[in-house]
Amino acid sequence: MSTSELCLVACHLWDTIGAQAAGCQGAFLLRPHNALLPANHVPTPDYMADDLRTLAQQIITQNTDS
């Protein structure tokens, strides 16, 4: 398994940023008062949702389509 096949699911953006910097995918679970940081050179998570069920479905769908 390569690093690019791994996906870190987190509700803190800095965790997904770190995973993406290491070559993994990042999945961001949006929580109240915890949003994206729109800034230059800050990667956007590969997946994003308000609830874990939707986030998991995004990951499953993306990985079965490829």
PDB file of C-alpha atoms in Angstrom:
ATOM      1  CA  MET A   1       0.000   0.000   0.000  1.00  0.00           C
ATOM      2  CA  SER A   2       1.331   3.425  -0.887  1.00  0.00           C
ATOM      3  CA  THR A   3       0.929   6.568   1.189  1.00  0.00           C
ATOM      4  CA  SER A   4      -1.440   8.023  -1.417  1.00  0.00           C
ATOM      5  CA  GLU A   5      -3.875   5.176  -0.685  1.00  0.00           C
ATOM      6  CA  LEU A   6      -4.204   6.209   2.974  1.00  0.00           C
ATOM      7  CA  CYS A   7      -6.819   8.698   4.144  1.00  0.00           C
ATOM      8  CA  LEU A   8      -6.814  10.492   7.477  1.00  0.00           C
ATOM      9  CA  VAL A   9     -10.261  11.443   8.773  1.00  0.00           C
ATOM     10  CA  ALA A  10     -10.179  14.334  11.245  1.00  0.00           C
ATOM     11  CA  CYS A  11     -12.242  17.224  12.579  1.00  0.00           C
ATOM     12  CA  HIS A  12      -9.198  19.485  12.872  1.00  0.00           C
ATOM     13  CA  LEU A  13      -7.903  21.002   9.669  1.00  0.00           C
ATOM     14  CA  TRP A  14      -4.248  20.947  10.755  1.00  0.00           C
ATOM     15  CA  ASP A  15      -4.454  17.125  10.915  1.00  0.00           C
ATOM     16  CA  THR A  16      -5.642  16.867   7.308  1.00  0.00           C
ATOM     17  CA  ILE A  17      -3.008  19.406   6.234  1.00  0.00           C
ATOM     18  CA  GLY A  18      -0.309  17.253   7.847  1.00  0.00           C
ATOM     19  CA  ALA A  19      -1.627  14.073   6.234  1.00  0.00           C
ATOM     20  CA  GLN A  20      -1.724  15.716   2.812  1.00  0.00           C
ATOM     21  CA  ALA A  21       1.810  17.069   3.289  1.00  0.00           C
ATOM     22  CA  ALA A  22       2.923  13.466   3.903  1.00  0.00           C
ATOM     23  CA  GLY A  23       1.230  12.298   0.694  1.00  0.00           C
ATOM     24  CA  CYS A  24      -1.983  10.891   2.188  1.00  0.00           C
ATOM     25  CA  GLN A  25      -5.539  11.942   1.451  1.00  0.00           C
ATOM     26  CA  GLY A  26      -7.350  14.146   3.948  1.00  0.00           C
ATOM     27  CA  ALA A  27     -10.997  13.911   4.970  1.00  0.00           C
ATOM     28  CA  PHE A  28     -12.346  16.805   7.028  1.00  0.00           C
ATOM     29  CA  LEU A  29     -15.375  16.362   9.283  1.00  0.00           C
ATOM     30  CA  LEU A  30     -16.899  19.819   9.722  1.00  0.00           C
ATOM     31  CA  ARG A  31     -17.897  20.641  13.300  1.00  0.00           C
ATOM     32  CA  PRO A  32     -19.402  23.808  14.822  1.00  0.00           C
ATOM     33  CA  HIS A  33     -16.780  26.583  14.965  1.00  0.00           C
ATOM     34  CA  ASN A  34     -14.289  24.479  13.015  1.00  0.00           C
ATOM     35  CA  ALA A  35     -14.131  25.565   9.393  1.00  0.00           C
ATOM     36  CA  LEU A  36     -11.744  25.653   6.466  1.00  0.00           C
ATOM     37  CA  LEU A  37      -8.929  28.154   6.454  1.00  0.00           C
ATOM     38  CA  PRO A  38      -8.955  29.725   3.014  1.00  0.00           C
ATOM     39  CA  ALA A  39      -5.328  30.758   2.632  1.00  0.00           C
ATOM     40  CA  ASN A  40      -2.694  30.549  -0.054  1.00  0.00           C
ATOM     41  CA  HIS A  41      -0.723  27.303  -0.050  1.00  0.00           C
ATOM     42  CA  VAL A  42      -3.052  25.607   2.454  1.00  0.00           C
ATOM     43  CA  PRO A  43      -4.403  22.425   0.854  1.00  0.00           C
ATOM     44  CA  THR A  44      -8.129  21.849   0.737  1.00  0.00           C
ATOM     45  CA  PRO A  45      -9.134  18.432   2.112  1.00  0.00           C
ATOM     46  CA  ASP A  46      -9.882  15.761  -0.481  1.00  0.00           C
ATOM     47  CA  TYR A  47     -13.214  15.051   1.212  1.00  0.00           C
ATOM     48  CA  MET A  48     -15.441  17.222   3.394  1.00  0.00           C
ATOM     49  CA  ALA A  49     -18.834  16.712   5.062  1.00  0.00           C
ATOM     50  CA  ASP A  50     -20.958  17.721   8.066  1.00  0.00           C
ATOM     51  CA  ASP A  51     -21.487  14.149   9.250  1.00  0.00           C
ATOM     52  CA  LEU A  52     -19.429  10.976   9.326  1.00  0.00           C
ATOM     53  CA  ARG A  53     -21.891   8.919   7.269  1.00  0.00           C
ATOM     54  CA  THR A  54     -21.722  11.377   4.344  1.00  0.00           C
ATOM     55  CA  LEU A  55     -17.954  11.643   4.633  1.00  0.00           C
ATOM     56  CA  ALA A  56     -17.562   7.863   4.555  1.00  0.00           C
ATOM     57  CA  GLN A  57     -19.841   7.634   1.520  1.00  0.00           C
ATOM     58  CA  GLN A  58     -17.703  10.212  -0.328  1.00  0.00           C
ATOM     59  CA  ILE A  59     -14.559   8.204   0.385  1.00  0.00           C
ATOM     60  CA  ILE A  60     -16.159   4.910  -0.640  1.00  0.00           C
ATOM     61  CA  THR A  61     -17.636   6.373  -3.827  1.00  0.00           C
ATOM     62  CA  GLN A  62     -14.337   7.990  -4.869  1.00  0.00           C
ATOM     63  CA  ASN A  63     -12.364   4.812  -4.268  1.00  0.00           C
ATOM     64  CA  THR A  64     -14.786   2.496  -6.067  1.00  0.00           C
ATOM     65  CA  ASP A  65     -14.977   4.793  -9.111  1.00  0.00           C
ATOM     66  CA  SER A  66     -11.216   4.743  -9.702  1.00  0.00           C
TER      67      SER A  66
END
